[in-house]
PDB file of C-alpha atoms in Angstrom:
ATOM      1  CA  MET A 119       9.975  -3.869 -32.397  1.00  0.00           C
ATOM      2  CA  GLY A 120       7.218  -6.419 -31.791  1.00  0.00           C
ATOM      3  CA  GLN A 121       3.813  -7.004 -33.267  1.00  0.00           C
ATOM      4  CA  PHE A 122       0.408  -8.350 -32.266  1.00  0.00           C
ATOM      5  CA  ILE A 123      -0.413 -11.895 -33.317  1.00  0.00           C
ATOM      6  CA  ASN A 124      -3.331 -14.225 -32.596  1.00  0.00           C
ATOM      7  CA  ILE A 125      -2.911 -17.358 -30.485  1.00  0.00           C
ATOM      8  CA  PRO A 126      -5.386 -20.157 -29.868  1.00  0.00           C
ATOM      9  CA  THR A 127      -6.330 -21.091 -26.286  1.00  0.00           C
ATOM     10  CA  ALA A 128      -7.444 -24.403 -24.806  1.00  0.00           C
ATOM     11  CA  GLY A 129     -11.026 -23.288 -25.212  1.00  0.00           C
ATOM     12  CA  MET A 130     -10.437 -22.755 -28.929  1.00  0.00           C
ATOM     13  CA  GLN A 131     -10.988 -19.004 -28.585  1.00  0.00           C
ATOM     14  CA  CYS A 132      -8.206 -16.984 -30.187  1.00  0.00           C
ATOM     15  CA  ILE A 133      -6.768 -14.092 -28.229  1.00  0.00           C
ATOM     16  CA  SER A 134      -4.222 -11.474 -29.278  1.00  0.00           C
ATOM     17  CA  ALA A 135      -0.688 -11.351 -27.959  1.00  0.00           C
ATOM     18  CA  TYR A 136       2.186  -8.960 -28.394  1.00  0.00           C
ATOM     19  CA  ARG A 137       5.331 -10.799 -29.501  1.00  0.00           C
ATOM     20  CA  ALA A 138       8.905  -9.629 -30.048  1.00  0.00           C
ATOM     21  CA  ASP A 139      11.850 -11.712 -31.255  1.00  0.00           C
ATOM     22  CA  PRO A 140      15.570 -11.202 -30.615  1.00  0.00           C
ATOM     23  CA  ALA A 141      18.018 -10.409 -33.407  1.00  0.00           C
ATOM     24  CA  GLY A 142      19.975 -13.632 -32.951  1.00  0.00           C
ATOM     25  CA  THR A 143      19.440 -17.146 -31.654  1.00  0.00           C
ATOM     26  CA  PRO A 144      17.013 -17.022 -28.698  1.00  0.00           C
ATOM     27  CA  LEU A 145      18.230 -17.667 -25.156  1.00  0.00           C
ATOM     28  CA  GLY A 146      14.743 -18.962 -24.402  1.00  0.00           C
ATOM     29  CA  GLY A 147      11.241 -17.597 -24.192  1.00  0.00           C
ATOM     30  CA  ILE A 148       9.512 -15.334 -21.673  1.00  0.00           C
ATOM     31  CA  VAL A 149       5.776 -14.838 -21.208  1.00  0.00           C
ATOM     32  CA  VAL A 150       5.073 -11.334 -19.896  1.00  0.00           C
ATOM     33  CA  VAL A 151       1.879 -11.104 -17.857  1.00  0.00           C
ATOM     34  CA  GLN A 152       0.163  -7.722 -17.773  1.00  0.00           C
ATOM     35  CA  GLU A 153      -1.040  -5.557 -14.933  1.00  0.00           C
ATOM     36  CA  ILE A 154      -4.754  -4.759 -14.678  1.00  0.00           C
ATOM     37  CA  PHE A 155      -4.308  -2.061 -17.361  1.00  0.00           C
ATOM     38  CA  GLY A 156      -4.034  -4.369 -20.402  1.00  0.00           C
ATOM     39  CA  VAL A 157      -1.242  -4.974 -22.904  1.00  0.00           C
ATOM     40  CA  ASN A 158      -0.539  -1.257 -23.031  1.00  0.00           C
ATOM     41  CA  ALA A 159       2.488   0.670 -24.216  1.00  0.00           C
ATOM     42  CA  HIS A 160       4.349  -0.050 -20.976  1.00  0.00           C
ATOM     43  CA  ILE A 161       3.853  -3.813 -21.207  1.00  0.00           C
ATOM     44  CA  ARG A 162       4.825  -3.715 -24.871  1.00  0.00           C
ATOM     45  CA  ARG A 163       8.041  -1.953 -23.896  1.00  0.00           C
ATOM     46  CA  VAL A 164       8.730  -4.692 -21.367  1.00  0.00           C
ATOM     47  CA  VAL A 165       8.282  -7.318 -24.114  1.00  0.00           C
ATOM     48  CA  ASP A 166      10.553  -5.402 -26.479  1.00  0.00           C
ATOM     49  CA  GLY A 167      13.148  -5.104 -23.715  1.00  0.00           C
ATOM     50  CA  TYR A 168      13.310  -8.822 -23.087  1.00  0.00           C
ATOM     51  CA  ALA A 169      13.631  -9.384 -26.841  1.00  0.00           C
ATOM     52  CA  ARG A 170      16.570  -6.986 -26.959  1.00  0.00           C
ATOM     53  CA  ASP A 171      18.092  -9.043 -24.146  1.00  0.00           C
ATOM     54  CA  GLY A 172      17.920 -12.166 -26.273  1.00  0.00           C
ATOM     55  CA  TYR A 173      14.573 -13.807 -25.487  1.00  0.00           C
ATOM     56  CA  VAL A 174      11.471 -14.441 -27.551  1.00  0.00           C
ATOM     57  CA  ALA A 175       8.958 -12.502 -25.454  1.00  0.00           C
ATOM     58  CA  ILE A 176       5.164 -12.551 -25.625  1.00  0.00           C
ATOM     59  CA  ALA A 177       2.368 -10.841 -23.667  1.00  0.00           C
ATOM     60  CA  PRO A 178      -1.027 -12.477 -24.038  1.00  0.00           C
ATOM     61  CA  ALA A 179      -3.981 -10.044 -23.942  1.00  0.00           C
ATOM     62  CA  LEU A 180      -5.789 -11.568 -20.996  1.00  0.00           C
ATOM     63  CA  PHE A 181      -8.809  -9.288 -21.266  1.00  0.00           C
ATOM     64  CA  ASP A 182      -9.599 -10.485 -24.821  1.00  0.00           C
ATOM     65  CA  TYR A 183     -11.966 -13.076 -23.319  1.00  0.00           C
ATOM     66  CA  VAL A 184     -14.173 -10.138 -22.348  1.00  0.00           C
ATOM     67  CA  GLU A 185     -13.130  -7.171 -24.460  1.00  0.00           C
ATOM     68  CA  SER A 186     -10.424  -6.778 -27.061  1.00  0.00           C
ATOM     69  CA  GLY A 187      -7.840  -3.997 -27.368  1.00  0.00           C
ATOM     70  CA  VAL A 188      -8.030  -2.936 -23.776  1.00  0.00           C
ATOM     71  CA  GLU A 189      -5.496  -0.243 -22.773  1.00  0.00           C
ATOM     72  CA  LEU A 190      -6.416   1.594 -19.568  1.00  0.00           C
ATOM     73  CA  ALA A 191      -5.017   4.762 -18.062  1.00  0.00           C
ATOM     74  CA  TYR A 192      -3.246   4.706 -14.699  1.00  0.00           C
ATOM     75  CA  ASP A 193      -5.996   6.625 -12.950  1.00  0.00           C
ATOM     76  CA  GLU A 194      -9.002   5.888 -10.747  1.00  0.00           C
ATOM     77  CA  ALA A 195     -11.227   5.051 -13.720  1.00  0.00           C
ATOM     78  CA  GLY A 196      -8.576   2.760 -15.155  1.00  0.00           C
ATOM     79  CA  VAL A 197      -8.132   0.940 -11.867  1.00  0.00           C
ATOM     80  CA  ALA A 198     -11.885   0.450 -11.448  1.00  0.00           C
ATOM     81  CA  ARG A 199     -12.314  -0.876 -14.956  1.00  0.00           C
ATOM     82  CA  GLY A 200      -9.216  -3.050 -14.685  1.00  0.00           C
ATOM     83  CA  ARG A 201     -10.419  -4.645 -11.478  1.00  0.00           C
ATOM     84  CA  ALA A 202     -13.797  -5.358 -13.015  1.00  0.00           C
ATOM     85  CA  LEU A 203     -12.168  -7.058 -16.009  1.00  0.00           C
ATOM     86  CA  VAL A 204      -9.883  -9.069 -13.739  1.00  0.00           C
ATOM     87  CA  ALA A 205     -12.912 -10.349 -11.841  1.00  0.00           C
ATOM     88  CA  GLU A 206     -14.610 -11.304 -15.064  1.00  0.00           C
ATOM     89  CA  VAL A 207     -11.629 -13.087 -16.606  1.00  0.00           C
ATOM     90  CA  GLY A 208     -10.513 -14.919 -13.443  1.00  0.00           C
ATOM     91  CA  PHE A 209      -7.308 -16.728 -12.723  1.00  0.00           C
ATOM     92  CA  GLU A 210      -8.123 -19.973 -14.574  1.00  0.00           C
ATOM     93  CA  ARG A 211      -8.550 -18.265 -17.954  1.00  0.00           C
ATOM     94  CA  ALA A 212      -5.547 -16.038 -17.285  1.00  0.00           C
ATOM     95  CA  LEU A 213      -3.403 -19.076 -16.571  1.00  0.00           C
ATOM     96  CA  GLU A 214      -4.810 -20.822 -19.648  1.00  0.00           C
ATOM     97  CA  SER A 215      -3.641 -17.812 -21.709  1.00  0.00           C
ATOM     98  CA  VAL A 216      -0.153 -18.051 -20.235  1.00  0.00           C
ATOM     99  CA  ALA A 217       0.006 -21.722 -21.173  1.00  0.00           C
ATOM    100  CA  SER A 218      -1.130 -20.874 -24.703  1.00  0.00           C
ATOM    101  CA  ALA A 219       1.418 -18.110 -25.013  1.00  0.00           C
ATOM    102  CA  ALA A 220       4.159 -20.448 -23.801  1.00  0.00           C
ATOM    103  CA  GLN A 221       3.149 -22.957 -26.434  1.00  0.00           C
ATOM    104  CA  ALA A 222       3.206 -20.264 -29.120  1.00  0.00           C
ATOM    105  CA  ILE A 223       6.881 -19.576 -28.426  1.00  0.00           C
ATOM    106  CA  ALA A 224       7.940 -23.131 -27.543  1.00  0.00           C
ATOM    107  CA  SER A 225      10.470 -23.205 -30.359  1.00  0.00           C
ATOM    108  CA  ALA A 226      12.517 -20.611 -28.447  1.00  0.00           C
ATOM    109  CA  GLY A 227      13.621 -23.261 -25.948  1.00  0.00           C
ATOM    110  CA  ARG A 228      12.897 -23.233 -22.213  1.00  0.00           C
ATOM    111  CA  ILE A 229      10.111 -20.848 -21.210  1.00  0.00           C
ATOM    112  CA  GLY A 230       9.806 -18.589 -18.177  1.00  0.00           C
ATOM    113  CA  VAL A 231       7.189 -16.155 -16.966  1.00  0.00           C
ATOM    114  CA  VAL A 232       7.320 -12.626 -15.543  1.00  0.00           C
ATOM    115  CA  GLY A 233       4.261 -10.828 -14.225  1.00  0.00           C
ATOM    116  CA  TYR A 234       3.384  -7.516 -12.702  1.00  0.00           C
ATOM    117  CA  CYS A 235       0.721  -6.752 -10.009  1.00  0.00           C
ATOM    118  CA  TRP A 236      -2.251  -9.000 -10.930  1.00  0.00           C
ATOM    119  CA  GLY A 237       0.053 -10.559 -13.513  1.00  0.00           C
ATOM    120  CA  GLY A 238       2.505 -11.272 -10.733  1.00  0.00           C
ATOM    121  CA  THR A 239       0.030 -13.547  -9.074  1.00  0.00           C
ATOM    122  CA  VAL A 240      -0.669 -15.230 -12.423  1.00  0.00           C
ATOM    123  CA  ALA A 241       3.074 -15.702 -12.808  1.00  0.00           C
ATOM    124  CA  PHE A 242       3.225 -17.305  -9.375  1.00  0.00           C
ATOM    125  CA  LEU A 243       0.498 -19.744 -10.391  1.00  0.00           C
ATOM    126  CA  ALA A 244       2.451 -20.501 -13.569  1.00  0.00           C
ATOM    127  CA  ALA A 245       5.228 -21.815 -11.258  1.00  0.00           C
ATOM    128  CA  THR A 246       2.890 -23.811  -9.033  1.00  0.00           C
ATOM    129  CA  ARG A 247       0.539 -25.201 -11.704  1.00  0.00           C
ATOM    130  CA  LEU A 248       2.431 -25.103 -15.019  1.00  0.00           C
ATOM    131  CA  GLY A 249       5.949 -25.753 -13.761  1.00  0.00           C
ATOM    132  CA  LEU A 250       7.393 -22.601 -15.391  1.00  0.00           C
ATOM    133  CA  PRO A 251      10.204 -20.610 -13.724  1.00  0.00           C
ATOM    134  CA  ALA A 252       8.595 -17.314 -12.706  1.00  0.00           C
ATOM    135  CA  VAL A 253       9.470 -13.779 -11.662  1.00  0.00           C
ATOM    136  CA  VAL A 254       6.783 -12.138  -9.552  1.00  0.00           C
ATOM    137  CA  TYR A 255       6.687  -8.349  -9.330  1.00  0.00           C
ATOM    138  CA  TYR A 256       4.511  -7.180  -6.411  1.00  0.00           C
ATOM    139  CA  GLY A 257       1.781  -9.791  -6.916  1.00  0.00           C
ATOM    140  CA  GLY A 258      -0.890  -8.404  -4.639  1.00  0.00           C
ATOM    141  CA  ARG A 259      -3.382 -11.293  -4.948  1.00  0.00           C
ATOM    142  CA  SER A 260      -1.056 -14.214  -4.159  1.00  0.00           C
ATOM    143  CA  VAL A 261      -1.699 -14.791  -0.460  1.00  0.00           C
ATOM    144  CA  PRO A 262      -4.623 -17.214  -0.901  1.00  0.00           C
ATOM    145  CA  PHE A 263      -2.453 -19.352  -3.195  1.00  0.00           C
ATOM    146  CA  LEU A 264       0.702 -19.406  -1.125  1.00  0.00           C
ATOM    147  CA  PRO A 265       0.159 -22.932   0.236  1.00  0.00           C
ATOM    148  CA  GLU A 266       0.525 -24.280  -3.341  1.00  0.00           C
ATOM    149  CA  ARG A 267       3.788 -26.069  -3.912  1.00  0.00           C
ATOM    150  CA  ALA A 268       6.100 -24.490  -6.456  1.00  0.00           C
ATOM    151  CA  GLN A 269       6.952 -26.801  -9.362  1.00  0.00           C
ATOM    152  CA  ALA A 270       9.644 -24.424 -10.641  1.00  0.00           C
ATOM    153  CA  PRO A 271      12.021 -21.738  -9.344  1.00  0.00           C
ATOM    154  CA  LEU A 272      10.527 -18.453  -8.141  1.00  0.00           C
ATOM    155  CA  LEU A 273      11.878 -14.903  -7.741  1.00  0.00           C
ATOM    156  CA  PHE A 274       9.814 -12.270  -5.905  1.00  0.00           C
ATOM    157  CA  HIS A 275      10.241  -8.487  -6.091  1.00  0.00           C
ATOM    158  CA  PHE A 276       8.490  -6.357  -3.433  1.00  0.00           C
ATOM    159  CA  GLY A 277       8.287  -2.640  -2.733  1.00  0.00           C
ATOM    160  CA  GLU A 278       8.926  -1.822   0.901  1.00  0.00           C
ATOM    161  CA  ARG A 279       6.358   0.984   0.761  1.00  0.00           C
ATOM    162  CA  ASP A 280       3.739  -0.995  -1.159  1.00  0.00           C
ATOM    163  CA  PRO A 281       0.374  -0.519   0.664  1.00  0.00           C
ATOM    164  CA  ILE A 282      -1.141  -3.417  -1.314  1.00  0.00           C
ATOM    165  CA  ILE A 283       1.373  -5.908   0.102  1.00  0.00           C
ATOM    166  CA  PRO A 284       2.038  -4.918   3.739  1.00  0.00           C
ATOM    167  CA  PRO A 285       4.945  -6.388   5.713  1.00  0.00           C
ATOM    168  CA  GLY A 286       2.763  -9.128   7.188  1.00  0.00           C
ATOM    169  CA  ASP A 287       1.840 -10.366   3.732  1.00  0.00           C
ATOM    170  CA  ARG A 288       5.502 -10.345   2.642  1.00  0.00           C
ATOM    171  CA  GLU A 289       6.307 -12.472   5.716  1.00  0.00           C
ATOM    172  CA  LYS A 290       3.616 -14.930   4.621  1.00  0.00           C
ATOM    173  CA  HIS A 291       5.429 -15.281   1.270  1.00  0.00           C
ATOM    174  CA  PHE A 292       8.760 -15.876   2.998  1.00  0.00           C
ATOM    175  CA  ALA A 293       7.259 -18.545   5.236  1.00  0.00           C
ATOM    176  CA  ALA A 294       5.225 -20.352   2.569  1.00  0.00           C
ATOM    177  CA  GLN A 295       7.930 -20.353  -0.173  1.00  0.00           C
ATOM    178  CA  PRO A 296      11.263 -20.510   1.688  1.00  0.00           C
ATOM    179  CA  GLN A 297      13.082 -21.917  -1.335  1.00  0.00           C
ATOM    180  CA  ALA A 298      12.300 -18.835  -3.441  1.00  0.00           C
ATOM    181  CA  GLU A 299      14.533 -15.865  -4.042  1.00  0.00           C
ATOM    182  CA  PHE A 300      13.230 -12.614  -2.491  1.00  0.00           C
ATOM    183  CA  HIS A 301      14.175  -8.958  -2.868  1.00  0.00           C
ATOM    184  CA  VAL A 302      12.597  -5.942  -1.185  1.00  0.00           C
ATOM    185  CA  TYR A 303      13.210  -2.445  -2.558  1.00  0.00           C
ATOM    186  CA  ALA A 304      12.829   0.958  -1.016  1.00  0.00           C
ATOM    187  CA  ALA A 305       9.930   1.687  -3.344  1.00  0.00           C
ATOM    188  CA  GLY A 306       6.168   1.579  -3.643  1.00  0.00           C
ATOM    189  CA  HIS A 307       3.733  -0.542  -5.626  1.00  0.00           C
ATOM    190  CA  GLY A 308       4.298  -0.524  -9.396  1.00  0.00           C
ATOM    191  CA  PHE A 309       7.904   0.661  -9.091  1.00  0.00           C
ATOM    192  CA  ASN A 310       8.827  -0.967 -12.377  1.00  0.00           C
ATOM    193  CA  CYS A 311       6.339   0.999 -14.464  1.00  0.00           C
ATOM    194  CA  ASP A 312       7.754   4.251 -15.848  1.00  0.00           C
ATOM    195  CA  VAL A 313       4.375   5.914 -16.258  1.00  0.00           C
ATOM    196  CA  ARG A 314       3.180   5.321 -12.686  1.00  0.00           C
ATOM    197  CA  ALA A 315       3.677   7.700  -9.773  1.00  0.00           C
ATOM    198  CA  ASP A 316       5.551   5.023  -7.850  1.00  0.00           C
ATOM    199  CA  TYR A 317       8.134   4.417 -10.597  1.00  0.00           C
ATOM    200  CA  ASP A 318      11.613   4.104  -9.135  1.00  0.00           C
ATOM    201  CA  ALA A 319      14.315   3.961 -11.814  1.00  0.00           C
ATOM    202  CA  ALA A 320      17.005   2.557  -9.551  1.00  0.00           C
ATOM    203  CA  ALA A 321      14.774  -0.195  -8.150  1.00  0.00           C
ATOM    204  CA  ALA A 322      13.482  -1.035 -11.612  1.00  0.00           C
ATOM    205  CA  ALA A 323      16.979  -1.359 -13.001  1.00  0.00           C
ATOM    206  CA  LEU A 324      18.182  -3.560 -10.166  1.00  0.00           C
ATOM    207  CA  ALA A 325      15.098  -5.758 -10.293  1.00  0.00           C
ATOM    208  CA  LEU A 326      15.542  -6.203 -14.062  1.00  0.00           C
ATOM    209  CA  GLN A 327      19.217  -7.123 -13.567  1.00  0.00           C
ATOM    210  CA  ARG A 328      18.209  -9.766 -11.011  1.00  0.00           C
ATOM    211  CA  SER A 329      15.379 -11.005 -13.241  1.00  0.00           C
ATOM    212  CA  LEU A 330      17.741 -11.446 -16.208  1.00  0.00           C
ATOM    213  CA  ALA A 331      20.200 -13.319 -13.993  1.00  0.00           C
ATOM    214  CA  PHE A 332      17.343 -15.547 -12.794  1.00  0.00           C
ATOM    215  CA  PHE A 333      16.264 -16.349 -16.366  1.00  0.00           C
ATOM    216  CA  ALA A 334      19.866 -16.934 -17.423  1.00  0.00           C
ATOM    217  CA  ARG A 335      20.207 -19.560 -14.678  1.00  0.00           C
ATOM    218  CA  HIS A 336      16.925 -21.288 -15.239  1.00  0.00           C
ATOM    219  CA  LEU A 337      16.397 -20.931 -19.003  1.00  0.00           C
ATOM    220  CA  GLY A 338      19.995 -21.671 -19.978  1.00  0.00           C
ATOM    221  CA  GLY A 339      21.269 -18.281 -21.268  1.00  0.00           C
ATOM    222  CA  PRO A 340      24.426 -16.479 -20.099  1.00  0.00           C
ATOM    223  CA  ALA A 341      24.342 -14.643 -16.774  1.00  0.00           C
ATOM    224  CA  ALA A 342      23.534 -10.921 -16.818  1.00  0.00           C
TER     225      ALA A 342
END
Protein backbone atom coordinates (compact mmCIF):
# COMPACT_ATOMS: atom_id res chain seq x y z
CA MET A 1 0.00 0.00 0.00
CA GLY A 2 2.75 2.44 0.98
CA GLN A 3 6.18 3.20 -0.39
CA PHE A 4 9.57 4.40 0.78
CA ILE A 5 10.41 8.06 0.22
CA ASN A 6 13.33 10.26 1.24
CA ILE A 7 12.88 13.11 3.71
CA PRO A 8 15.37 15.80 4.74
CA THR A 9 16.29 16.25 8.39
CA ALA A 10 17.38 19.34 10.29
CA GLY A 11 20.99 18.29 9.79
CA MET A 12 20.41 18.23 6.00
CA GLN A 13 20.95 14.48 5.88
CA CYS A 14 18.17 12.68 4.02
CA ILE A 15 16.73 9.55 5.58
CA SER A 16 14.20 7.13 4.19
CA ALA A 17 10.66 6.83 5.47
CA TYR A 18 7.78 4.50 4.69
CA ARG A 19 4.64 6.48 3.81
CA ALA A 20 1.08 5.41 3.09
CA ASP A 21 -1.87 7.63 2.16
CA PRO A 22 -5.59 7.06 2.69
CA ALA A 23 -8.02 6.62 -0.17
CA GLY A 24 -9.96 9.78 0.67
CA THR A 25 -9.45 13.10 2.42
CA PRO A 26 -7.05 12.57 5.34
CA LEU A 27 -8.28 12.77 8.92
CA GLY A 28 -4.80 13.97 9.87
CA GLY A 29 -1.30 12.56 9.92
CA ILE A 30 0.42 9.99 12.13
CA VAL A 31 4.15 9.44 12.55
CA VAL A 32 4.83 5.80 13.42
CA VAL A 33 8.02 5.29 15.42
CA GLN A 34 9.73 1.91 15.06
CA GLU A 35 10.90 -0.61 17.62
CA ILE A 36 14.61 -1.44 17.80
CA PHE A 37 14.19 -3.74 14.78
CA GLY A 38 13.95 -1.09 12.06
CA VAL A 39 11.17 -0.16 9.66
CA ASN A 40 10.46 -3.81 9.04
CA ALA A 41 7.43 -5.58 7.61
CA HIS A 42 5.54 -5.28 10.89
CA ILE A 43 6.04 -1.51 11.14
CA ARG A 44 5.10 -1.13 7.49
CA ARG A 45 1.86 -3.00 8.22
CA VAL A 46 1.17 -0.60 11.08
CA VAL A 47 1.66 2.35 8.71
CA ASP A 48 -0.60 0.76 6.10
CA GLY A 49 -3.23 0.12 8.77
CA TYR A 50 -3.38 3.74 9.87
CA ALA A 51 -3.68 4.77 6.22
CA ARG A 52 -6.64 2.40 5.78
CA ASP A 53 -8.17 4.07 8.83
CA GLY A 54 -7.97 7.45 7.11
CA TYR A 55 -4.63 8.96 8.11
CA VAL A 56 -1.51 9.85 6.17
CA ALA A 57 1.00 7.68 8.02
CA ILE A 58 4.77 7.71 7.88
CA ALA A 59 7.55 5.76 9.62
CA PRO A 60 10.98 7.42 9.47
CA ALA A 61 13.90 5.00 9.30
CA LEU A 62 15.71 6.13 12.44
CA PHE A 63 18.71 3.90 11.87
CA ASP A 64 19.54 5.54 8.52
CA TYR A 65 21.88 7.89 10.36
CA VAL A 66 24.09 4.86 10.96
CA GLU A 67 23.05 2.18 8.47
CA SER A 68 20.36 2.17 5.80
CA GLY A 69 17.83 -0.55 5.13
CA VAL A 70 17.95 -2.10 8.59
CA GLU A 71 15.39 -4.87 9.20
CA LEU A 72 16.29 -7.08 12.14
CA ALA A 73 14.89 -10.42 13.23
CA TYR A 74 13.08 -10.81 16.55
CA ASP A 75 15.83 -12.94 18.06
CA GLU A 76 18.83 -12.48 20.36
CA ALA A 77 21.08 -11.29 17.55
CA GLY A 78 18.44 -8.82 16.39
CA VAL A 79 17.97 -7.46 19.90
CA ALA A 80 21.72 -7.04 20.38
CA ARG A 81 22.18 -5.26 17.06
CA GLY A 82 19.10 -3.13 17.59
CA ARG A 83 20.27 -1.98 21.00
CA ALA A 84 23.66 -1.07 19.57
CA LEU A 85 22.04 0.99 16.81
CA VAL A 86 19.74 2.71 19.31
CA ALA A 87 22.75 3.72 21.38
CA GLU A 88 24.49 5.08 18.31
CA VAL A 89 21.51 7.05 17.00
CA GLY A 90 20.39 8.46 20.36
CA PHE A 91 17.16 10.19 21.30
CA GLU A 92 18.01 13.61 19.89
CA ARG A 93 18.45 12.38 16.33
CA ALA A 94 15.45 10.09 16.66
CA LEU A 95 13.30 13.03 17.74
CA GLU A 96 14.73 15.14 14.92
CA SER A 97 13.57 12.42 12.52
CA VAL A 98 10.07 12.49 13.99
CA ALA A 99 9.92 16.25 13.51
CA SER A 100 11.10 15.87 9.92
CA ALA A 101 8.53 13.16 9.23
CA ALA A 102 5.77 15.32 10.72
CA GLN A 103 6.81 18.15 8.44
CA ALA A 104 6.77 15.81 5.44
CA ILE A 105 3.07 15.06 6.00
CA ALA A 106 2.04 18.47 7.33
CA SER A 107 -0.47 18.93 4.52
CA ALA A 108 -2.56 16.11 6.07
CA GLY A 109 -3.66 18.41 8.89
CA ARG A 110 -2.96 17.91 12.58
CA ILE A 111 -0.20 15.40 13.31
CA GLY A 112 0.09 12.77 16.03
CA VAL A 113 2.71 10.17 16.91
CA VAL A 114 2.55 6.52 17.88
CA GLY A 115 5.60 4.57 18.97
CA TYR A 116 6.47 1.06 20.09
CA CYS A 117 9.10 -0.03 22.64
CA TRP A 118 12.09 2.30 22.03
CA GLY A 119 9.82 4.19 19.66
CA GLY A 120 7.33 4.52 22.50
CA THR A 121 9.81 6.58 24.46
CA VAL A 122 10.54 8.66 21.35
CA ALA A 123 6.78 9.22 21.01
CA PHE A 124 6.63 10.34 24.64
CA LEU A 125 9.37 12.88 23.93
CA ALA A 126 7.42 14.06 20.89
CA ALA A 127 4.64 15.06 23.31
CA THR A 128 6.97 16.77 25.79
CA ARG A 129 9.33 18.47 23.34
CA LEU A 130 7.48 18.79 20.04
CA GLY A 131 3.95 19.29 21.34
CA LEU A 132 2.50 16.40 19.32
CA PRO A 133 -0.31 14.18 20.68
CA ALA A 134 1.29 10.80 21.29
CA VAL A 135 0.38 7.17 21.86
CA VAL A 136 3.07 5.26 23.75
CA TYR A 137 3.15 1.47 23.50
CA TYR A 138 5.31 -0.06 26.26
CA GLY A 139 8.04 2.58 26.10
CA GLY A 140 10.70 0.92 28.20
CA ARG A 141 13.18 3.80 28.29
CA SER A 142 10.86 6.58 29.43
CA VAL A 143 11.48 6.69 33.19
CA PRO A 144 14.42 9.16 33.08
CA PHE A 145 12.28 11.57 31.06
CA LEU A 146 9.07 11.36 33.09
CA PRO A 147 9.63 14.70 34.89
CA GLU A 148 9.31 16.47 31.52
CA ARG A 149 6.04 18.36 31.17
CA ALA A 150 3.75 17.11 28.43
CA GLN A 151 2.90 19.76 25.84
CA ALA A 152 0.21 17.58 24.24
CA PRO A 153 -2.18 14.75 25.17
CA LEU A 154 -0.70 11.33 25.97
CA LEU A 155 -2.02 7.77 25.86
CA PHE A 156 0.01 4.93 27.38
CA HIS A 157 -0.44 1.19 26.70
CA PHE A 158 1.30 -1.24 29.07
CA GLY A 159 1.50 -5.02 29.31
CA GLU A 160 0.83 -6.31 32.80
CA ARG A 161 3.40 -9.08 32.31
CA ASP A 162 6.05 -6.88 30.68
CA PRO A 163 9.39 -7.59 32.43
CA ILE A 164 10.93 -4.47 30.88
CA ILE A 165 8.38 -2.17 32.56
CA PRO A 166 7.70 -3.63 36.04
CA PRO A 167 4.78 -2.42 38.18
CA GLY A 168 6.98 0.09 39.99
CA ASP A 169 7.90 1.78 36.73
CA ARG A 170 4.26 1.90 35.66
CA GLU A 171 3.45 3.63 38.94
CA LYS A 172 6.13 6.21 38.19
CA HIS A 173 4.36 6.97 34.91
CA PHE A 174 1.01 7.35 36.67
CA ALA A 175 2.50 9.71 39.25
CA ALA A 176 4.53 11.83 36.84
CA GLN A 177 1.88 12.20 34.11
CA PRO A 178 -1.48 12.10 35.96
CA GLN A 179 -3.27 13.92 33.14
CA ALA A 180 -2.50 11.12 30.66
CA GLU A 181 -4.72 8.24 29.64
CA PHE A 182 -3.41 4.84 30.79
CA HIS A 183 -4.38 1.27 29.93
CA VAL A 184 -2.81 -1.95 31.24
CA TYR A 185 -3.43 -5.22 29.38
CA ALA A 186 -3.06 -8.83 30.52
CA ALA A 187 -0.15 -9.25 28.13
CA GLY A 188 3.61 -9.10 27.87
CA HIS A 189 6.07 -6.77 26.17
CA GLY A 190 5.53 -6.28 22.45
CA PHE A 191 1.93 -7.50 22.57
CA ASN A 192 1.01 -5.46 19.49
CA CYS A 193 3.52 -7.16 17.19
CA ASP A 194 2.09 -10.18 15.39
CA VAL A 195 5.48 -11.79 14.80
CA ARG A 196 6.65 -11.67 18.42
CA ALA A 197 6.14 -14.41 20.99
CA ASP A 198 4.25 -11.98 23.25
CA TYR A 199 1.71 -11.05 20.59
CA ASP A 200 -1.79 -10.88 22.04
CA ALA A 201 -4.47 -10.40 19.39
CA ALA A 202 -7.18 -9.28 21.80
CA ALA A 203 -4.96 -6.77 23.57
CA ALA A 204 -3.62 -5.47 20.26
CA ALA A 205 -7.13 -4.97 18.87
CA LEU A 206 -8.36 -3.15 21.98
CA ALA A 207 -5.25 -0.96 22.13
CA LEU A 208 -5.69 -0.02 18.47
CA GLN A 209 -9.35 0.83 19.05
CA ARG A 210 -8.35 3.11 21.92
CA SER A 211 -5.52 4.63 19.90
CA LEU A 212 -7.85 5.44 17.01
CA ALA A 213 -10.33 7.03 19.42
CA PHE A 214 -7.48 9.09 20.91
CA PHE A 215 -6.37 10.32 17.49
CA ALA A 216 -9.97 11.03 16.50
CA ARG A 217 -10.32 13.29 19.55
CA HIS A 218 -7.03 15.08 19.21
CA LEU A 219 -6.48 15.21 15.45
CA GLY A 220 -10.05 16.06 14.56
CA GLY A 221 -11.34 12.90 12.85
CA PRO A 222 -14.51 10.97 13.75
CA ALA A 223 -14.46 8.70 16.80
CA ALA A 224 -13.65 5.01 16.27
